[in-house]
Amino acid sequence: MSLLSITDLSVEFGHNRTRVLDQACLSVEPGQRLGLVGASGSGKTVLASAVMGLLPDNAYVMGSVVFQDQELTTMRDKEFSALRGQKMSMVFQEPMTALDPTMKVGRQAGELIGLHQQTSPKATRTRVEEIFDQVGLSHASRIAEAYPHELSGGQRQRVVIAMALVNNPDLIICDEPTTALDATVQAKVLTLLDEELSRVNAACLFISHDLGLVSRLCEDVAVIYAGRIVETGPTAKVFHDPQHPYTAGLVATANIDAVTPGERLPVIEDFFDPSQEVRS
Amino acid sequence: MKKLTLIVGLVCSGFVVLVALVSLVWTPFDPTKVSTHRYGGLSWPHILGTDGLGMDTASRLMTGAQTTLLVGILAVGIAAVIGVPLGIYVGMGHKMLGEVVARASDILYALPALLLAILLAAAVGASVMTATVAIGIATIPIFQRMARAATLTVMSQDYILAAEVAGTPRFIIALRHILPNIAPLLGVQAAASFSMAILAEAGLAYLGLSAPQAVPAWGRMLRDADIYTAPGQAVIPGIAIAVAVMGFNLLGDGVRDYLDPRLREVR
């Protein structure tokens, strides 16, 4: 039984029912890491929001999202709240805004534990320092006493990852978790994410537009284009032998090293004509 | 320059508070004791003279500071306690209710404090309390709007989303994440509204819609002063009101500059 299975999930917005996600089907097994790649506006974040139940009120959701044998699309807020943060958690893109500037980070992380478990303040504190230590924040007790603006970008993102891991969830959704970081920090954070996912054996839905990151972290990948999932499969296979022309375009445009100097860089349109896709 | 605002504000408002505190334990004379020494000029022992009923102006001025502070605290308190939770609640969603509250705010905003005060005074009699309640009610829309606007800004931040994702109840989000983040703005508004309330009460007292003559209050002293026989009696409470209003206004501005989010990071 899959941990998360999404069947024919469509999302429409507003009065004129603009369809931004069209009959998406995906499944994530326990411990599996699935990359979700696509251009900006292709529906990646909407898909993640639908899974987390974070869509705005003007969104219409059709289809089904089953997580651990529970249907999420019809679940009531109260039950959903108990599930979120406990069994599934999320790592955000922007570490700058993902932490409350008026609250010490240790307290913020501790709050997440207190929401789902009955623990003493001391046990909570110990757990917070333990998890901070695990995500490679040296002097965990000192960091726990810091406000977000006193930490660097990399440190902040480590805190955000620690907060996602603190309740040992079964599924972690990462929405472009390294986009806001510079290249060296990005590599370190990715390595950390890789190690921690293996350690706690959590499944991961990794949303990104960076094919390199996805191929490093995920064994499987799904490619989304204009609200449709156009291709799914093992990462190596999809990237080496893309079946859908859009995927072929994505891979070719990402692989700039293969272009001989002086030649024109490939664009997606070389491989794929969007106007034909819409009609089909 | 920015610091100067804060310092002048602190000194002026601090002085008013200090005088009010001293008056609790000591005044030169009983501020409500009537004597035959009417319209006395500036002379010993009545250093600021006496009013038309022979009451000591200095003592009344000192005790009047208490009234002034009480009016400010209560009026701002009423406005904030009702306006802020309403603003946060509406700002966190609830579209239908949001419209209702916004329109109700507009209506209340259009109703001047003066009219409310006249209504209340007619209904239950003029006193400092009715004037204060009227001012407080008239100030609710300001706090409600500010809290709503600030909440909307905070709601778009990822940490609110993160808290929701983590399953935090909405009430806890409002209390622990939204309120602390909008508190600096509200604090500045409170200081500004404080000085407005003082001025409004003085105005109402001058019109006879607040303190009766026996109660020492600056606005009332202004009303009771006879500008032909003893012009000083009008000038003195006038200066006191000006100092208090300016003090709390500058304090608010100073605190705002100090807490400016753009300067926050470097502080």
XYZ file of C-alpha atoms in Angstrom:
547
model
C 0.000 0.000 0.000
C 1.371 3.360 -0.979
C 2.081 5.973 1.658
C 0.604 8.678 -0.515
C -1.438 8.059 -3.602
C -2.847 10.837 -5.714
C -5.474 9.828 -8.256
C -6.913 12.079 -10.964
C -6.300 15.174 -8.878
C -7.522 18.341 -10.552
C -7.521 21.814 -9.069
C -9.431 24.768 -10.472
C -9.440 28.355 -9.302
C -11.955 31.174 -9.225
C -15.284 31.814 -10.917
C -14.144 30.906 -14.410
C -12.610 27.707 -13.078
C -9.105 28.054 -14.442
C -7.643 24.593 -14.335
C -4.110 24.637 -12.922
C -3.759 20.954 -12.156
C -5.218 18.431 -14.573
C -5.881 14.848 -13.516
C -2.560 14.305 -11.826
C -1.701 10.788 -10.702
C 1.235 10.088 -8.406
C 2.156 7.655 -5.706
C 4.850 7.743 -3.050
C 5.887 4.537 -1.275
C 7.129 4.584 2.324
C 10.720 5.834 2.334
C 10.642 6.709 -1.353
C 11.954 9.995 -2.642
C 10.076 11.403 -5.557
C 11.262 14.481 -7.391
C 8.688 16.738 -9.005
C 10.158 18.931 -11.718
C 8.592 21.523 -13.945
C 8.779 25.154 -14.966
C 7.413 28.036 -12.919
C 3.641 28.044 -12.992
C 3.410 24.405 -14.044
C 1.445 23.482 -10.923
C 4.171 22.029 -8.691
C 3.324 24.113 -5.666
C -0.420 23.744 -6.206
C 0.035 19.976 -6.115
C 1.982 20.205 -2.857
C -0.575 22.613 -1.393
C -3.394 20.251 -2.334
C -1.650 17.418 -0.504
C -1.057 19.604 2.556
C -4.575 21.025 2.456
C -3.281 24.560 2.060
C -5.228 25.633 -1.002
C -7.110 28.930 -0.698
C -10.892 28.986 -0.342
C -11.491 29.773 -4.022
C -9.895 26.508 -5.165
C -12.000 23.574 -6.346
C -10.414 20.183 -5.786
C -11.468 17.049 -7.658
C -10.042 13.578 -7.491
C -8.502 11.903 -4.508
C -5.445 12.146 -2.282
C -5.004 9.152 0.013
C -2.395 9.303 2.741
C -1.967 6.261 4.987
C -5.418 4.975 3.996
C -7.042 8.307 4.799
C -8.739 10.449 2.195
C -7.368 13.980 2.553
C -9.540 15.955 0.131
C -12.652 15.529 2.244
C -10.961 15.503 5.632
C -12.128 18.010 8.199
C -9.747 20.714 9.382
C -9.434 19.361 12.881
C -8.335 15.886 11.815
C -6.075 17.396 9.175
C -4.369 19.571 11.776
C -3.572 16.488 13.826
C -2.035 14.858 10.760
C 0.001 17.832 9.598
C 3.206 18.352 11.491
C 2.880 14.871 12.962
C 2.788 12.445 9.999
C 3.584 14.901 7.219
C 5.625 18.080 7.316
C 7.012 20.652 4.940
C 10.295 22.413 4.238
C 9.823 25.870 2.782
C 11.682 27.659 0.053
C 12.530 30.876 1.832
C 14.249 30.372 5.195
C 14.085 34.126 5.739
C 10.296 34.161 6.016
C 9.651 30.606 7.204
C 10.662 31.521 10.755
C 8.769 33.906 13.016
C 11.083 36.907 13.572
C 9.707 37.578 17.051
C 10.296 34.110 18.461
C 13.493 32.317 19.461
C 14.072 29.416 17.071
C 14.336 26.903 19.904
C 10.904 27.892 21.130
C 9.481 27.692 17.605
C 10.754 24.164 17.177
C 9.614 23.233 20.673
C 6.124 24.466 19.916
C 5.811 21.863 17.151
C 6.596 19.074 19.592
C 4.145 20.409 22.162
C 1.331 20.481 19.593
C 1.390 16.762 18.994
C 2.825 15.224 22.150
C 2.452 15.718 25.852
C 5.966 16.462 27.050
C 7.562 18.417 29.845
C 9.306 21.677 28.906
C 12.616 20.071 29.799
C 12.084 17.020 27.582
C 10.990 19.331 24.750
C 14.132 21.377 25.187
C 16.328 18.282 25.142
C 14.632 17.048 21.974
C 15.059 20.447 20.278
C 18.772 20.555 21.067
C 19.131 16.947 19.935
C 17.516 17.633 16.562
C 19.480 20.887 16.115
C 22.619 18.908 16.780
C 21.590 16.307 14.211
C 21.093 18.853 11.449
C 24.639 20.069 12.001
C 23.997 23.218 13.986
C 26.987 23.467 16.282
C 26.353 24.907 19.761
C 22.730 23.749 19.576
C 21.840 25.251 22.952
C 23.108 28.671 21.910
C 21.339 28.546 18.526
C 18.094 27.593 20.255
C 18.288 30.886 22.143
C 18.805 32.933 18.975
C 16.247 34.911 16.994
C 16.044 34.140 13.253
C 17.747 37.396 12.218
C 20.795 36.427 14.261
C 21.376 33.329 12.115
C 22.825 32.954 8.630
C 20.748 31.737 5.686
C 22.228 28.252 5.863
C 21.667 28.049 9.618
C 18.090 29.172 9.191
C 17.396 26.533 6.572
C 18.908 23.916 8.872
C 16.499 25.075 11.564
C 13.617 24.803 9.097
C 14.703 21.258 8.195
C 15.078 20.402 11.889
C 11.536 21.651 12.480
C 10.256 19.456 9.651
C 12.005 16.428 11.152
C 11.247 17.022 14.812
C 8.154 14.821 15.032
C 9.605 12.014 12.873
C 7.087 12.363 10.035
C 6.466 9.700 7.399
C 6.333 12.201 4.562
C 8.255 15.429 4.076
C 7.334 17.798 1.288
C 10.238 20.006 0.234
C 9.198 23.010 -1.852
C 12.425 24.133 -3.524
C 14.280 24.016 -0.207
C 17.627 25.190 -1.543
C 16.628 27.797 -4.128
C 17.196 30.739 -1.811
C 20.667 29.597 -0.768
C 24.011 30.167 -2.486
C 25.723 27.294 -4.268
C 28.062 26.054 -1.510
C 25.430 26.233 1.216
C 22.984 24.616 -1.185
C 25.268 21.591 -1.564
C 25.677 21.249 2.204
C 21.959 21.528 2.897
C 21.224 18.954 0.197
C 23.714 16.510 1.695
C 22.114 17.073 5.088
C 18.632 16.465 3.709
C 19.875 13.293 2.032
C 21.392 11.953 5.272
C 18.449 12.866 7.464
C 15.879 11.339 5.115
C 17.845 8.093 5.140
C 18.240 8.194 8.909
C 14.580 8.664 9.790
C 13.471 6.671 6.734
C 10.922 9.301 5.706
C 9.424 9.543 2.245
C 9.991 12.800 0.432
C 8.230 14.752 -2.280
C 10.978 17.010 -3.559
C 9.762 19.909 -5.655
C 12.358 21.656 -7.774
C 13.156 23.084 -11.168
C 16.789 22.030 -10.804
C 17.271 18.688 -12.541
C 20.748 18.278 -11.023
C 19.426 18.444 -7.474
C 16.623 16.016 -8.234
C 18.962 13.470 -9.794
C 21.240 13.679 -6.762
C 18.521 13.217 -4.183
C 15.667 11.269 -5.727
C 15.478 7.774 -7.181
C 12.242 8.602 -8.968
C 10.995 11.664 -10.754
C 7.768 13.052 -12.118
C 7.741 15.782 -14.753
C 4.885 18.242 -14.669
C 3.953 20.538 -17.518
C 1.022 22.971 -17.630
C -0.734 21.196 -14.808
C -0.269 17.727 -16.227
C 2.130 15.051 -15.178
C 3.696 14.121 -18.491
C 6.224 11.538 -17.417
C 7.055 9.447 -14.348
C 9.800 6.918 -13.727
C 13.210 6.205 -12.208
C 15.326 9.381 -12.328
C 18.207 7.905 -14.344
C 15.882 6.440 -16.940
C 13.737 9.544 -17.340
C 16.716 11.865 -17.702
C 18.701 9.596 -20.053
C 15.885 8.373 -22.190
C 13.051 10.889 -21.947
C 9.814 9.654 -23.513
C 7.925 12.926 -23.599
C 9.265 15.712 -25.838
C 8.899 18.257 -23.015
C 11.136 16.170 -20.764
C 13.649 15.859 -23.595
C 13.644 19.638 -23.901
C 14.107 20.098 -20.162
C 17.053 17.707 -20.055
C 18.729 19.240 -23.108
C 18.363 22.808 -21.874
C 19.723 21.879 -18.442
C 22.731 20.148 -19.986
C 24.583 23.225 -21.178
C 27.981 21.489 -21.018
C 27.000 19.333 -23.979
C 26.731 22.356 -26.256
C 29.872 23.032 -28.261
C 31.124 26.610 -27.875
C 29.784 28.935 -30.543
C 26.670 26.938 -31.133
C 23.208 28.164 -30.279
C 21.898 27.006 -26.882
C 18.919 24.673 -27.120
C 15.503 25.891 -26.062
C 12.504 23.818 -25.044
C 10.672 24.755 -28.248
C 13.289 22.850 -30.279
C 11.863 19.669 -28.851
C 8.325 20.457 -28.081
C 5.559 22.613 -29.508
C 3.243 23.745 -26.703
C 0.410 24.641 -29.073
C 0.084 21.030 -30.257
C 0.090 19.759 -26.693
C -2.871 21.907 -25.730
C -4.966 20.516 -28.582
C -4.196 16.860 -27.954
C 17.248 63.991 15.269
C 15.259 60.782 15.645
C 16.566 60.348 19.146
C 15.581 63.904 20.042
C 11.931 63.130 19.263
C 12.025 60.160 21.571
C 13.782 62.062 24.363
C 11.471 65.100 24.263
C 8.483 62.750 24.165
C 9.775 60.746 27.100
C 10.523 63.871 29.159
C 7.117 65.502 28.536
C 5.007 62.385 29.065
C 7.244 61.288 31.947
C 6.708 64.653 33.627
C 2.916 64.289 33.392
C 3.106 60.790 34.877
C 5.414 62.001 37.644
C 3.101 64.881 38.568
C 0.133 62.498 38.652
C 2.038 60.126 40.941
C 3.107 62.934 43.301
C -0.474 64.212 43.464
C -1.565 60.832 44.789
C 0.358 61.454 48.020
C 0.818 65.205 48.170
C -0.701 68.418 46.793
C -0.156 71.917 48.221
C -3.876 72.220 49.102
C -6.953 70.044 48.956
C -7.787 70.338 45.214
C -11.549 70.429 45.888
C -11.545 72.783 48.908
C -13.531 75.946 48.224
C -12.252 79.173 49.799
C -13.103 82.863 49.776
C -9.814 83.653 48.058
C -11.336 83.862 44.533
C -9.401 84.580 41.365
C -6.163 84.981 43.245
C -3.164 85.832 41.083
C 0.172 84.074 41.105
C 1.212 84.536 44.716
C 2.350 82.587 47.746
C 0.976 80.178 48.989
C -1.271 79.766 45.906
C 1.658 79.737 43.466
C -0.578 79.310 40.391
C -3.440 81.307 41.840
C -6.993 80.249 42.584
C -10.091 79.812 40.444
C -13.584 81.287 40.635
C -14.496 79.123 43.629
C -11.238 79.839 45.399
C -9.798 76.375 44.762
C -6.017 76.133 44.466
C -5.013 75.913 40.793
C -1.656 74.204 41.363
C -3.299 71.414 43.364
C -6.062 71.014 40.784
C -3.522 70.949 37.979
C -1.569 68.176 39.699
C -4.650 66.083 40.469
C -5.909 66.799 36.957
C -2.906 64.884 35.588
C -4.425 61.753 37.149
C -7.687 62.350 35.324
C -5.833 62.946 32.084
C -3.857 59.700 32.331
C -6.940 57.749 33.374
C -8.844 59.055 30.356
C -5.983 58.111 28.014
C -5.482 54.640 29.449
C -9.170 53.761 29.572
C -10.043 55.147 26.145
C -7.109 53.425 24.439
C -7.797 50.301 26.488
C -11.420 50.108 25.336
C -10.438 50.737 21.718
C -7.570 48.222 21.729
C -9.304 45.438 23.644
C -12.246 45.458 21.217
C -10.548 46.655 18.027
C -7.396 44.515 17.989
C -8.916 41.022 18.430
C -11.620 41.947 15.921
C -9.010 43.175 13.441
C -6.864 40.057 13.823
C -9.882 37.749 13.568
C -11.087 39.459 10.403
C -7.560 39.663 8.988
C -7.071 35.911 9.375
C -9.893 35.139 6.954
C -13.670 35.103 7.330
C -14.579 37.095 4.219
C -18.275 37.572 4.992
C -17.657 38.713 8.530
C -14.764 40.826 7.291
C -17.123 42.835 5.071
C -19.615 43.291 7.899
C -16.907 44.458 10.300
C -15.368 46.765 7.707
C -18.703 48.480 7.017
C -19.548 48.692 10.711
C -16.143 50.289 11.229
C -16.866 52.809 8.483
C -20.164 53.751 10.102
C -18.581 54.115 13.525
C -15.725 56.071 11.983
C -18.167 58.526 10.455
C -19.760 59.122 13.863
C -17.661 61.745 15.659
C -16.657 61.195 19.289
C -18.467 64.449 20.083
C -21.817 63.080 18.930
C -21.309 59.845 20.843
C -20.369 61.834 23.925
C -23.508 63.980 23.658
C -25.635 60.832 23.246
C -24.010 59.121 26.219
C -24.121 62.250 28.368
C -27.817 62.645 27.566
C -28.484 59.012 28.402
C -26.507 58.534 31.624
C -25.323 62.034 32.570
C -22.065 63.818 31.874
C -18.997 62.534 33.689
C -15.365 61.785 32.947
C -16.351 58.151 32.494
C -19.032 58.763 29.857
C -16.677 61.016 27.914
C -13.908 58.413 28.125
C -16.172 55.574 27.003
C -17.395 57.695 24.085
C -13.837 58.457 23.024
C -12.874 54.796 23.445
C -15.741 53.582 21.268
C -14.989 56.195 18.619
C -11.354 54.979 18.519
C -12.239 51.291 17.975
C -12.274 51.548 14.132
C -8.721 52.913 14.099
C -7.390 49.910 16.007
C -9.564 47.459 14.126
C -8.325 48.717 10.747
C -4.708 48.852 11.770
C -4.786 45.368 13.310
C -6.513 43.988 10.217
C -4.063 45.562 7.782
C -1.065 44.439 9.830
C -2.497 40.930 10.175
C -2.977 40.681 6.413
C 0.709 41.504 5.920
C 1.814 38.943 8.487
C -0.561 36.285 7.110
C 1.255 36.291 3.782
C 4.502 35.262 5.483
C 5.711 31.680 5.251
C 6.002 31.258 9.001
C 2.242 31.515 9.342
C 1.888 28.893 6.603
C 4.530 26.819 8.390
C 2.584 27.052 11.633
C -0.599 25.997 9.815
C 1.212 23.107 8.157
C 2.423 22.016 11.578
C -1.189 21.807 12.720
C -1.134 24.835 15.038
C -4.662 25.858 16.078
C -5.727 29.241 14.683
C -6.123 30.776 18.110
C -2.533 29.886 18.996
C -1.313 31.292 15.665
C -3.103 34.562 16.420
C -1.702 34.769 19.932
C 1.879 33.609 19.463
C 2.717 34.528 15.884
C 0.481 37.363 14.726
C 0.106 39.470 17.878
C 3.860 39.726 18.638
C 4.554 40.654 15.024
C 2.008 43.463 14.882
C 2.611 44.672 18.460
C 5.135 47.424 17.550
C 2.629 48.997 15.147
C -0.154 48.783 17.702
C 2.078 50.293 20.379
C 2.770 53.332 18.223
C -0.925 53.658 17.426
C -1.716 53.404 21.128
C 0.598 56.325 21.931
C -0.928 58.444 19.160
C -4.469 57.543 20.211
C -3.545 58.278 23.824
C -2.736 61.893 23.027
C -5.819 62.197 20.822
C -7.981 60.899 23.660
C -6.503 63.448 26.085
C -7.234 66.266 23.654
C -10.744 64.965 22.939
C -11.585 64.706 26.622
C -10.333 68.235 27.243
C -12.566 69.420 24.415
C -15.576 67.566 25.802
C -14.896 68.907 29.285
C -14.733 72.418 27.866
C -18.183 71.856 26.393
C -19.413 70.557 29.735
C -19.791 66.973 28.506
C -17.197 65.484 30.835
C -16.037 66.334 34.332
C -18.345 68.326 36.649
C -16.796 71.370 38.283
C -15.812 69.584 41.493
C -13.631 67.059 39.664
C -10.162 68.402 38.917
C -9.697 68.004 35.152
C -7.734 70.213 32.788
C -10.453 70.674 30.214
C -12.941 71.606 32.935
C -10.487 74.116 34.423
C -10.287 75.730 31.003
C -14.075 76.041 30.945
C -14.293 77.509 34.432
C -11.578 80.072 33.892
C -12.775 83.651 33.559
C -10.576 85.108 30.865
C -11.452 88.696 31.802
C -10.700 88.650 35.516
C -7.983 85.966 35.598
C -6.661 85.046 32.150
C -3.865 83.007 33.731
C -6.432 80.464 34.878
C -7.104 79.543 31.247
C -3.502 79.601 30.114
C -2.191 77.253 32.806
C -4.352 74.167 32.072
C -3.979 74.982 28.382
C -0.223 74.604 28.671
C -0.650 71.376 30.649
C -2.866 69.890 27.935
C -0.417 70.964 25.235
C 2.534 69.393 27.066
C 0.718 66.093 27.623
C -0.601 65.837 24.060
C 2.725 66.753 22.515
C 4.590 64.448 24.898
C 2.622 61.311 24.072
C 2.551 62.161 20.371
C 6.320 62.551 20.217
C 6.729 59.417 22.324
C 4.711 57.474 19.750
C 6.729 58.902 16.857
C 9.987 58.245 18.668
C 9.086 54.645 19.433
C 8.016 54.125 15.821
C 11.346 55.387 14.527
C 13.142 53.244 17.069
C 11.246 50.118 16.032
C 11.377 50.842 12.302
C 11.601 47.380 10.707
C 14.146 48.671 8.219
C 16.471 49.572 11.077
C 15.641 46.485 13.084
C 18.241 44.214 11.532
C 21.166 46.536 12.136
C 20.192 47.414 15.657
